[in-house]
mmCIF file of C-alpha atoms and ligand atoms in Angstrom:
data_model
loop_
_atom_site.group_PDB
_atom_site.id
_atom_site.type_symbol
_atom_site.label_atom_id
_atom_site.label_comp_id
_atom_site.label_asym_id
_atom_site.label_seq_id
_atom_site.Cartn_x
_atom_site.Cartn_y
_atom_site.Cartn_z
ATOM 1 C CA UNK N 181 -7.417 -6.853 16.650
ATOM 2 C CA UNK N 182 -5.253 -9.032 18.901
ATOM 3 C CA UNK N 183 -6.232 -12.483 17.705
ATOM 4 C CA UNK N 184 -5.866 -13.167 13.982
ATOM 5 C CA UNK N 185 -6.835 -16.854 14.025
ATOM 6 C CA UNK N 186 -9.457 -17.537 11.312
ATOM 7 C CA UNK N 187 -9.996 -13.816 10.700
ATOM 8 C CA UNK N 188 -10.510 -12.956 7.017
ATOM 9 C CA UNK N 189 -8.369 -10.223 5.452
ATOM 10 C CA UNK N 190 -8.737 -8.739 1.980
ATOM 11 C CA UNK N 191 -5.438 -7.457 0.537
ATOM 12 C CA UNK N 192 -5.007 -5.522 -2.719
ATOM 13 C CA UNK N 193 -1.788 -5.762 -4.712
ATOM 14 C CA UNK N 194 -1.219 -9.166 -3.117
ATOM 15 C CA UNK N 195 0.621 -10.523 -6.168
ATOM 16 C CA UNK N 196 3.928 -8.860 -5.323
ATOM 17 C CA UNK N 197 6.162 -7.026 -2.873
ATOM 18 C CA UNK N 198 4.563 -5.850 0.369
ATOM 19 C CA UNK N 199 1.129 -7.274 -0.544
ATOM 20 C CA UNK N 200 2.498 -10.761 -1.022
ATOM 21 C CA UNK N 201 4.532 -10.511 2.195
ATOM 22 C CA UNK N 202 1.403 -9.351 4.073
ATOM 23 C CA UNK N 203 -0.501 -12.332 2.656
ATOM 24 C CA UNK N 204 2.158 -14.839 3.735
ATOM 25 C CA UNK N 205 2.546 -13.331 7.212
ATOM 26 C CA UNK N 206 -1.212 -13.219 7.870
ATOM 27 C CA UNK N 207 -1.534 -16.860 6.752
ATOM 28 C CA UNK N 208 1.419 -17.742 8.977
ATOM 29 C CA UNK N 209 -0.346 -16.110 11.936
ATOM 30 C CA UNK N 210 -3.514 -18.184 11.343
ATOM 31 C CA UNK N 211 -5.643 -15.718 9.379
ATOM 32 C CA UNK N 212 -7.438 -16.415 6.101
ATOM 33 C CA UNK N 213 -6.705 -14.205 3.108
ATOM 34 C CA UNK N 214 -8.582 -13.025 0.023
ATOM 35 C CA UNK N 215 -5.669 -11.897 -2.158
ATOM 36 C CA UNK N 216 -6.512 -9.425 -4.937
ATOM 37 C CA UNK N 217 -4.335 -8.222 -7.778
ATOM 38 C CA UNK N 218 -4.703 -6.962 -11.339
ATOM 39 C CA UNK N 219 -2.261 -9.656 -12.497
ATOM 40 C CA UNK N 220 -3.203 -13.333 -12.551
ATOM 41 C CA UNK N 221 0.441 -14.314 -13.111
ATOM 42 C CA UNK N 222 1.528 -12.467 -9.956
ATOM 43 C CA UNK N 223 -1.292 -14.079 -7.958
ATOM 44 C CA UNK N 224 -0.290 -17.563 -9.156
ATOM 45 C CA UNK N 225 3.176 -16.947 -7.742
ATOM 46 C CA UNK N 226 1.677 -15.804 -4.413
ATOM 47 C CA UNK N 227 -0.356 -19.045 -4.351
ATOM 48 C CA UNK N 228 2.778 -21.073 -5.063
ATOM 49 C CA UNK N 229 4.840 -19.535 -2.269
ATOM 50 C CA UNK N 230 1.901 -19.689 0.180
ATOM 51 C CA UNK N 231 2.044 -23.465 0.354
ATOM 52 C CA UNK N 232 1.429 -25.153 2.835
ATOM 53 C CA UNK N 233 -1.030 -22.491 4.074
ATOM 54 C CA UNK N 234 -2.801 -22.460 0.711
ATOM 55 C CA UNK N 235 -6.087 -23.810 2.070
ATOM 56 C CA UNK N 236 -6.649 -20.485 3.851
ATOM 57 C CA UNK N 237 -5.919 -18.460 0.706
ATOM 58 C CA UNK N 238 -8.093 -17.540 -2.261
ATOM 59 C CA UNK N 239 -7.000 -15.268 -5.079
ATOM 60 C CA UNK N 240 -9.129 -12.897 -7.164
ATOM 61 C CA UNK N 241 -8.101 -10.986 -10.279
ATOM 62 C CA UNK N 242 -9.369 -7.438 -9.800
ATOM 63 C CA UNK N 243 -8.444 -4.023 -11.143
ATOM 64 C CA UNK N 244 -9.240 -1.684 -8.247
ATOM 65 C CA UNK N 245 -9.931 1.201 -10.640
ATOM 66 C CA UNK N 246 -12.917 -0.641 -12.142
ATOM 67 C CA UNK N 247 -15.736 0.626 -9.918
ATOM 68 C CA UNK N 248 -18.381 -1.884 -10.978
ATOM 69 C CA UNK N 249 -16.167 -4.905 -10.381
ATOM 70 C CA UNK N 250 -14.922 -3.496 -7.061
ATOM 71 C CA UNK N 251 -18.466 -3.137 -5.739
ATOM 72 C CA UNK N 252 -19.273 -6.753 -6.695
ATOM 73 C CA UNK N 253 -16.267 -8.337 -4.986
ATOM 74 C CA UNK N 254 -17.332 -8.088 -1.287
ATOM 75 C CA UNK N 255 -20.324 -10.408 -1.926
ATOM 76 C CA UNK N 256 -18.118 -12.899 -3.764
ATOM 77 C CA UNK N 257 -15.553 -12.930 -0.935
ATOM 78 C CA UNK N 258 -18.246 -13.193 1.769
ATOM 79 C CA UNK N 259 -19.707 -16.191 -0.077
ATOM 80 C CA UNK N 260 -16.274 -17.845 -0.211
ATOM 81 C CA UNK N 261 -15.183 -17.078 3.369
ATOM 82 C CA UNK N 262 -18.407 -16.343 5.306
ATOM 83 C CA UNK N 263 -17.081 -13.057 6.783
ATOM 84 C CA UNK N 264 -14.676 -10.161 6.179
ATOM 85 C CA UNK N 265 -12.697 -8.808 9.157
ATOM 86 C CA UNK N 266 -10.053 -6.653 7.552
ATOM 87 C CA UNK N 267 -9.107 -4.719 4.421
ATOM 88 C CA UNK N 268 -5.548 -3.715 3.531
ATOM 89 C CA UNK N 269 -5.415 -1.253 0.641
ATOM 90 C CA UNK N 270 -1.866 -1.905 -0.490
ATOM 91 C CA UNK N 271 -1.965 -1.839 -4.337
ATOM 92 C CA UNK N 272 -0.124 1.171 -5.699
ATOM 93 C CA UNK N 273 2.034 2.407 -8.555
ATOM 94 C CA UNK N 274 4.636 5.136 -8.980
ATOM 95 C CA UNK N 275 4.758 7.690 -11.802
ATOM 96 C CA UNK N 276 7.462 8.097 -14.456
ATOM 97 C CA UNK N 277 10.466 9.868 -12.887
ATOM 98 C CA UNK N 278 9.906 13.259 -14.569
ATOM 99 C CA UNK N 279 8.920 16.759 -13.517
ATOM 100 C CA UNK N 280 5.225 17.726 -13.548
ATOM 101 C CA UNK N 281 5.803 19.825 -16.689
ATOM 102 C CA UNK N 282 6.866 16.694 -18.568
ATOM 103 C CA UNK N 283 4.145 14.358 -17.305
ATOM 104 C CA UNK N 284 1.538 13.080 -19.762
ATOM 105 C CA UNK N 285 -2.183 13.178 -18.949
ATOM 106 C CA UNK N 286 -2.438 9.389 -19.134
ATOM 107 C CA UNK N 287 0.311 8.901 -16.532
ATOM 108 C CA UNK N 288 -1.271 11.422 -14.154
ATOM 109 C CA UNK N 289 -4.659 9.795 -14.618
ATOM 110 C CA UNK N 290 -3.331 6.289 -14.016
ATOM 111 C CA UNK N 291 -1.492 7.135 -10.783
ATOM 112 C CA UNK N 292 -4.437 9.035 -9.307
ATOM 113 C CA UNK N 293 -6.882 6.330 -10.402
ATOM 114 C CA UNK N 294 -4.942 3.429 -8.892
ATOM 115 C CA UNK N 295 -3.575 5.057 -5.741
ATOM 116 C CA UNK N 296 -6.469 7.307 -4.772
ATOM 117 C CA UNK N 297 -9.673 6.202 -6.507
ATOM 118 C CA UNK N 298 -8.704 2.520 -6.171
ATOM 119 C CA UNK N 299 -8.254 2.920 -2.417
ATOM 120 C CA UNK N 300 -11.414 5.013 -2.083
ATOM 121 C CA UNK N 301 -13.477 2.508 -4.127
ATOM 122 C CA UNK N 302 -12.288 -0.378 -1.996
ATOM 123 C CA UNK N 303 -13.051 1.482 1.265
ATOM 124 C CA UNK N 304 -16.555 2.324 0.086
ATOM 125 C CA UNK N 305 -17.200 -1.215 -1.151
ATOM 126 C CA UNK N 306 -15.982 -2.986 2.008
ATOM 127 C CA UNK N 307 -16.914 -0.656 4.876
ATOM 128 C CA UNK N 308 -20.508 -1.971 5.113
ATOM 129 C CA UNK N 309 -19.060 -5.473 5.703
ATOM 130 C CA UNK N 310 -16.440 -4.238 8.181
ATOM 131 C CA UNK N 311 -18.823 -2.209 10.375
ATOM 132 C CA UNK N 312 -21.055 -5.265 10.755
ATOM 133 C CA UNK N 313 -18.297 -7.320 12.449
ATOM 134 C CA UNK N 314 -17.621 -7.384 16.216
ATOM 135 C CA UNK N 315 -14.135 -5.976 15.442
ATOM 136 C CA UNK N 316 -12.444 -5.110 12.155
ATOM 137 C CA UNK N 317 -9.392 -3.338 10.729
ATOM 138 C CA UNK N 318 -8.950 -0.999 7.782
ATOM 139 C CA UNK N 319 -5.333 -0.351 6.773
ATOM 140 C CA UNK N 320 -4.429 2.049 3.962
ATOM 141 C CA UNK N 321 -0.876 2.216 2.644
ATOM 142 C CA UNK N 322 0.275 5.774 1.964
ATOM 143 C CA UNK N 323 4.005 6.586 1.665
ATOM 144 C CA UNK N 324 6.665 8.845 3.173
ATOM 145 C CA UNK N 325 6.253 10.556 -0.233
ATOM 146 C CA UNK N 326 2.773 11.467 1.003
ATOM 147 C CA UNK N 327 4.172 13.880 3.602
ATOM 148 C CA UNK N 328 7.547 14.935 2.109
ATOM 149 C CA UNK N 329 7.727 16.092 -1.518
ATOM 150 C CA UNK N 330 9.945 14.098 -3.874
ATOM 151 C CA UNK N 331 10.787 15.851 -7.155
ATOM 152 C CA UNK N 332 9.945 13.518 -10.038
ATOM 153 C CA UNK N 333 7.187 11.879 -7.957
ATOM 154 C CA UNK N 334 4.965 14.915 -7.381
ATOM 155 C CA UNK N 335 1.717 13.316 -8.539
ATOM 156 C CA UNK N 336 2.526 10.022 -6.810
ATOM 157 C CA UNK N 337 3.129 12.033 -3.605
ATOM 158 C CA UNK N 338 -0.105 13.978 -4.075
ATOM 159 C CA UNK N 339 -2.045 10.713 -4.544
ATOM 160 C CA UNK N 340 -0.497 9.313 -1.350
ATOM 161 C CA UNK N 341 -1.190 12.553 0.556
ATOM 162 C CA UNK N 342 -4.816 12.101 -0.533
ATOM 163 C CA UNK N 343 -4.746 8.534 0.846
ATOM 164 C CA UNK N 344 -3.349 9.912 4.132
ATOM 165 C CA UNK N 345 -6.138 12.493 4.542
ATOM 166 C CA UNK N 346 -8.838 10.079 3.423
ATOM 167 C CA UNK N 347 -7.668 7.520 5.967
ATOM 168 C CA UNK N 348 -7.400 10.022 8.812
ATOM 169 C CA UNK N 349 -10.918 11.255 8.042
ATOM 170 C CA UNK N 350 -12.178 7.660 7.954
ATOM 171 C CA UNK N 351 -10.612 7.119 11.378
ATOM 172 C CA UNK N 352 -12.586 10.092 12.690
ATOM 173 C CA UNK N 353 -15.806 9.016 10.954
ATOM 174 C CA UNK N 354 -15.529 5.434 12.220
ATOM 175 C CA UNK N 355 -14.905 6.306 15.865
ATOM 176 C CA UNK N 356 -17.406 4.434 18.014
ATOM 177 C CA UNK N 357 -17.749 1.640 15.426
ATOM 178 C CA UNK N 358 -15.917 -1.722 15.574
ATOM 179 C CA UNK N 359 -13.534 -0.617 12.779
ATOM 180 C CA UNK N 360 -9.949 0.394 13.691
ATOM 181 C CA UNK N 361 -8.300 2.516 11.023
ATOM 182 C CA UNK N 362 -4.547 2.739 10.346
ATOM 183 C CA UNK N 363 -2.589 4.821 7.859
ATOM 184 C CA UNK N 364 0.839 3.396 6.989
ATOM 185 C CA UNK N 365 3.803 5.429 5.713
ATOM 186 C CA UNK N 366 6.473 3.109 4.349
ATOM 187 C CA UNK N 367 9.940 4.392 3.543
ATOM 188 C CA UNK N 368 11.980 2.662 0.838
ATOM 189 C CA UNK N 369 11.071 -1.030 0.595
ATOM 190 C CA UNK N 370 12.999 -3.495 -1.581
ATOM 191 C CA UNK N 371 10.316 -4.421 -4.148
ATOM 192 C CA UNK N 372 9.933 -4.277 -7.940
ATOM 193 C CA UNK N 373 7.501 -1.346 -7.780
ATOM 194 C CA UNK N 374 9.392 0.602 -10.458
ATOM 195 C CA UNK N 375 9.205 -2.215 -13.011
ATOM 196 C CA UNK N 376 5.666 -3.208 -11.970
ATOM 197 C CA UNK N 377 4.534 0.384 -12.472
ATOM 198 C CA UNK N 378 5.942 0.299 -16.018
ATOM 199 C CA UNK N 379 8.448 3.033 -15.151
ATOM 200 C CA UNK N 380 11.800 3.278 -16.884
ATOM 201 C CA UNK N 381 14.301 4.869 -14.509
ATOM 202 C CA UNK N 382 16.508 5.837 -17.450
ATOM 203 C CA UNK N 383 19.420 6.179 -15.008
ATOM 204 C CA UNK N 384 23.145 5.712 -15.450
ATOM 205 C CA UNK N 385 24.778 2.911 -13.457
ATOM 206 C CA UNK N 386 26.588 5.493 -11.308
ATOM 207 C CA UNK N 387 23.292 7.271 -10.498
ATOM 208 C CA UNK N 388 21.630 3.938 -9.712
ATOM 209 C CA UNK N 389 24.444 3.114 -7.284
ATOM 210 C CA UNK N 390 24.184 6.558 -5.682
ATOM 211 C CA UNK N 391 20.446 6.134 -5.272
ATOM 212 C CA UNK N 392 20.835 2.645 -3.782
ATOM 213 C CA UNK N 393 23.310 4.058 -1.267
ATOM 214 C CA UNK N 394 20.923 6.865 -0.352
ATOM 215 C CA UNK N 395 17.938 4.530 -0.092
ATOM 216 C CA UNK N 396 18.625 1.819 2.448
ATOM 217 C CA UNK N 397 15.645 -0.370 1.731
ATOM 218 C CA UNK N 398 13.695 -2.491 4.204
ATOM 219 C CA UNK N 399 12.590 -5.967 3.100
ATOM 220 C CA UNK N 400 8.894 -6.433 2.270
ATOM 221 C CA UNK N 401 8.809 -9.209 4.904
ATOM 222 C CA UNK N 402 9.955 -6.831 7.677
ATOM 223 C CA UNK N 403 7.520 -4.166 6.470
ATOM 224 C CA UNK N 404 4.666 -6.710 6.500
ATOM 225 C CA UNK N 405 5.507 -7.852 10.046
ATOM 226 C CA UNK N 406 5.418 -4.234 11.272
ATOM 227 C CA UNK N 407 2.095 -3.531 9.539
ATOM 228 C CA UNK N 408 0.514 -6.644 11.053
ATOM 229 C CA UNK N 409 2.109 -6.678 14.520
ATOM 230 C CA UNK N 410 1.883 -2.931 15.162
ATOM 231 C CA UNK N 411 -0.707 -1.595 12.710
ATOM 232 C CA UNK N 412 -3.328 -4.330 12.982
ATOM 233 C CA UNK N 413 -2.653 -6.096 16.285
ATOM 234 C CA UNK N 414 -2.075 -2.846 18.197
ATOM 235 C CA UNK N 415 -4.684 -0.851 16.257
ATOM 236 C CA UNK N 416 -2.220 1.993 15.594
ATOM 237 C CA UNK N 417 -3.599 5.254 14.206
ATOM 238 C CA UNK N 418 -0.485 5.911 12.091
ATOM 239 C CA UNK N 419 2.526 3.726 11.412
ATOM 240 C CA UNK N 420 5.908 4.748 10.035
ATOM 241 C CA UNK N 421 7.705 1.802 8.432
ATOM 242 C CA UNK N 422 11.508 2.089 8.270
ATOM 243 C CA UNK N 423 14.084 4.439 9.791
ATOM 244 C CA UNK N 424 13.957 6.677 6.708
ATOM 245 C CA UNK N 425 10.199 7.240 7.102
ATOM 246 C CA UNK N 426 10.531 7.858 10.872
ATOM 247 C CA UNK N 427 13.384 10.315 10.386
ATOM 248 C CA UNK N 428 11.700 12.226 7.552
ATOM 249 C CA UNK N 429 8.473 12.423 9.535
ATOM 250 C CA UNK N 430 10.313 14.221 12.358
ATOM 251 C CA UNK N 431 12.391 16.502 10.119
ATOM 252 C CA UNK N 432 9.472 17.494 7.912
ATOM 253 C CA UNK N 433 7.312 18.467 10.879
ATOM 254 C CA UNK N 434 10.051 20.497 12.586
ATOM 255 C CA UNK N 435 11.729 21.966 9.497
ATOM 256 C CA UNK N 436 9.453 21.453 6.465
ATOM 257 C CA UNK N 437 11.449 23.600 4.042
ATOM 258 C CA UNK N 438 14.733 22.046 5.095
ATOM 259 C CA UNK N 439 13.260 18.558 4.532
ATOM 260 C CA UNK N 440 12.024 19.548 1.065
ATOM 261 C CA UNK N 441 15.442 20.939 0.122
ATOM 262 C CA UNK N 442 17.250 17.903 1.533
ATOM 263 C CA UNK N 443 15.235 15.461 -0.614
ATOM 264 C CA UNK N 444 15.465 17.752 -3.654
ATOM 265 C CA UNK N 445 19.273 17.768 -3.330
ATOM 266 C CA UNK N 446 19.439 13.992 -2.977
ATOM 267 C CA UNK N 447 17.211 13.489 -6.036
ATOM 268 C CA UNK N 448 18.846 16.159 -8.227
ATOM 269 C CA UNK N 449 20.790 13.739 -10.407
ATOM 270 C CA UNK N 450 17.721 11.695 -11.295
ATOM 271 C CA UNK N 451 15.903 14.550 -12.968
ATOM 272 C CA UNK N 452 17.388 15.904 -16.137
HETATM 273 N N1 LIG X 727 8.353 -0.047 -2.485
HETATM 274 C C1 LIG X 727 8.511 1.105 -1.835
HETATM 275 O O1 LIG X 727 9.633 1.594 -1.656
HETATM 276 C C2 LIG X 727 7.305 1.820 -1.280
HETATM 277 C C3 LIG X 727 7.519 2.963 -0.499
HETATM 278 C C4 LIG X 727 6.427 3.654 0.019
HETATM 279 C C5 LIG X 727 5.138 3.199 -0.231
HETATM 280 N N2 LIG X 727 4.956 2.082 -0.988
HETATM 281 C C6 LIG X 727 3.581 1.657 -1.252
HETATM 282 O O2 LIG X 727 3.424 0.325 -0.798
HETATM 283 C C7 LIG X 727 2.453 -0.333 -1.593
HETATM 284 C C8 LIG X 727 3.006 -1.659 -2.103
HETATM 285 O O3 LIG X 727 4.103 -1.366 -2.933
HETATM 286 P P1 LIG X 727 5.135 -2.493 -3.431
HETATM 287 O O4 LIG X 727 6.455 -1.850 -3.403
HETATM 288 O O5 LIG X 727 4.906 -3.760 -2.738
HETATM 289 O O6 LIG X 727 4.685 -2.590 -4.969
HETATM 290 P P2 LIG X 727 4.716 -3.840 -5.976
HETATM 291 O O7 LIG X 727 4.786 -3.268 -7.329
HETATM 292 O O8 LIG X 727 5.732 -4.839 -5.567
HETATM 293 O O9 LIG X 727 3.261 -4.484 -5.748
HETATM 294 C C9 LIG X 727 2.112 -3.758 -6.092
HETATM 295 C C10 LIG X 727 1.071 -4.730 -6.604
HETATM 296 O O10 LIG X 727 -0.113 -3.967 -6.908
HETATM 297 C C11 LIG X 727 -0.691 -4.502 -8.094
HETATM 298 N N3 LIG X 727 -1.535 -3.508 -8.751
HETATM 299 C C12 LIG X 727 -1.128 -2.417 -9.472
HETATM 300 N N4 LIG X 727 -2.187 -1.791 -9.984
HETATM 301 C C13 LIG X 727 -3.295 -2.468 -9.595
HETATM 302 C C14 LIG X 727 -4.689 -2.312 -9.829
HETATM 303 N N5 LIG X 727 -5.163 -1.318 -10.592
HETATM 304 N N6 LIG X 727 -5.541 -3.205 -9.273
HETATM 305 C C15 LIG X 727 -5.071 -4.225 -8.503
HETATM 306 N N7 LIG X 727 -3.766 -4.438 -8.271
HETATM 307 C C16 LIG X 727 -2.883 -3.562 -8.798
HETATM 308 C C17 LIG X 727 0.511 -4.886 -8.942
HETATM 309 O O11 LIG X 727 0.155 -5.834 -9.946
HETATM 310 C C18 LIG X 727 1.472 -5.438 -7.906
HETATM 311 O O12 LIG X 727 1.341 -6.831 -7.768
HETATM 312 C C19 LIG X 727 2.079 0.648 -2.701
HETATM 313 O O13 LIG X 727 0.895 1.324 -2.354
HETATM 314 C C20 LIG X 727 3.232 1.617 -2.715
HETATM 315 O O14 LIG X 727 2.880 2.881 -3.216
HETATM 316 C C21 LIG X 727 5.997 1.391 -1.515
#
């Protein structure tokens, strides 16, 4: 979709990080945004920073794991905006930084519910609106953890791998329709995802410094610009966001075991 003026985008997880940056950038480029998040407080802050483009923004408190509410929201948004031209499934959470053996059922359930079922619910709820438009975009945010295993984030990675496959299959299923489908693999982005996911890193200061050195993060604003300018405006099939994601993509295709061992070595100190 080349021209974003007056187009209506629905964004999940728009109360923070990449979702908020996507909201601000789309508004800046003349689009209208239905911003969804589980947290009203986070959405209020998005509204505050969106001034003076606030007239093109409406916020909705929604937990994407609640099927019934998810299936009601497209009608509400269509009533408010008159049309829906794009959906960005961005909301996501990480898991506690522990090995699979130490994970609790409730943590596994929560990560899979938000990252996979939340994304799937939203796709199913909004696709009927999107296919009825002259042109539309569906963007699902996976992660570089969805193609390279990270010890301590195994279930998170599995949920993001599921988002990857779901999105690629949707691309194939929607060929010949007006809907362009993009799967996005961000590398490390400088957001509060750890705190927002309720995860305690339980890390020494030295380990935190080591990790920060290893993870050169991209700003959410730069990530949002790439997702909009390349993912949406150029209708990309897949988009790697950040040098870390691009590099790991290459290494893990050419030398999958080497890539797995490389990340395992870098993460060793985090997992006791
Ligand atoms: N930050 C990174 O380094 C990174 C790397 C790779 C992929 N990603 C992915 O990018 C996306 C955005 O991450 P972020 O770093 O901006 O996170 P963030 O924590 O800053 O923002 C996520 C937002 O999603 C909302 N949310 C959580 N559960 C929800 C639910 N059930 N219903 C509705 N909203 C919900 C949160 O309230 C929060 O506002 C996520 O899918 C994440 O997995 C992030």
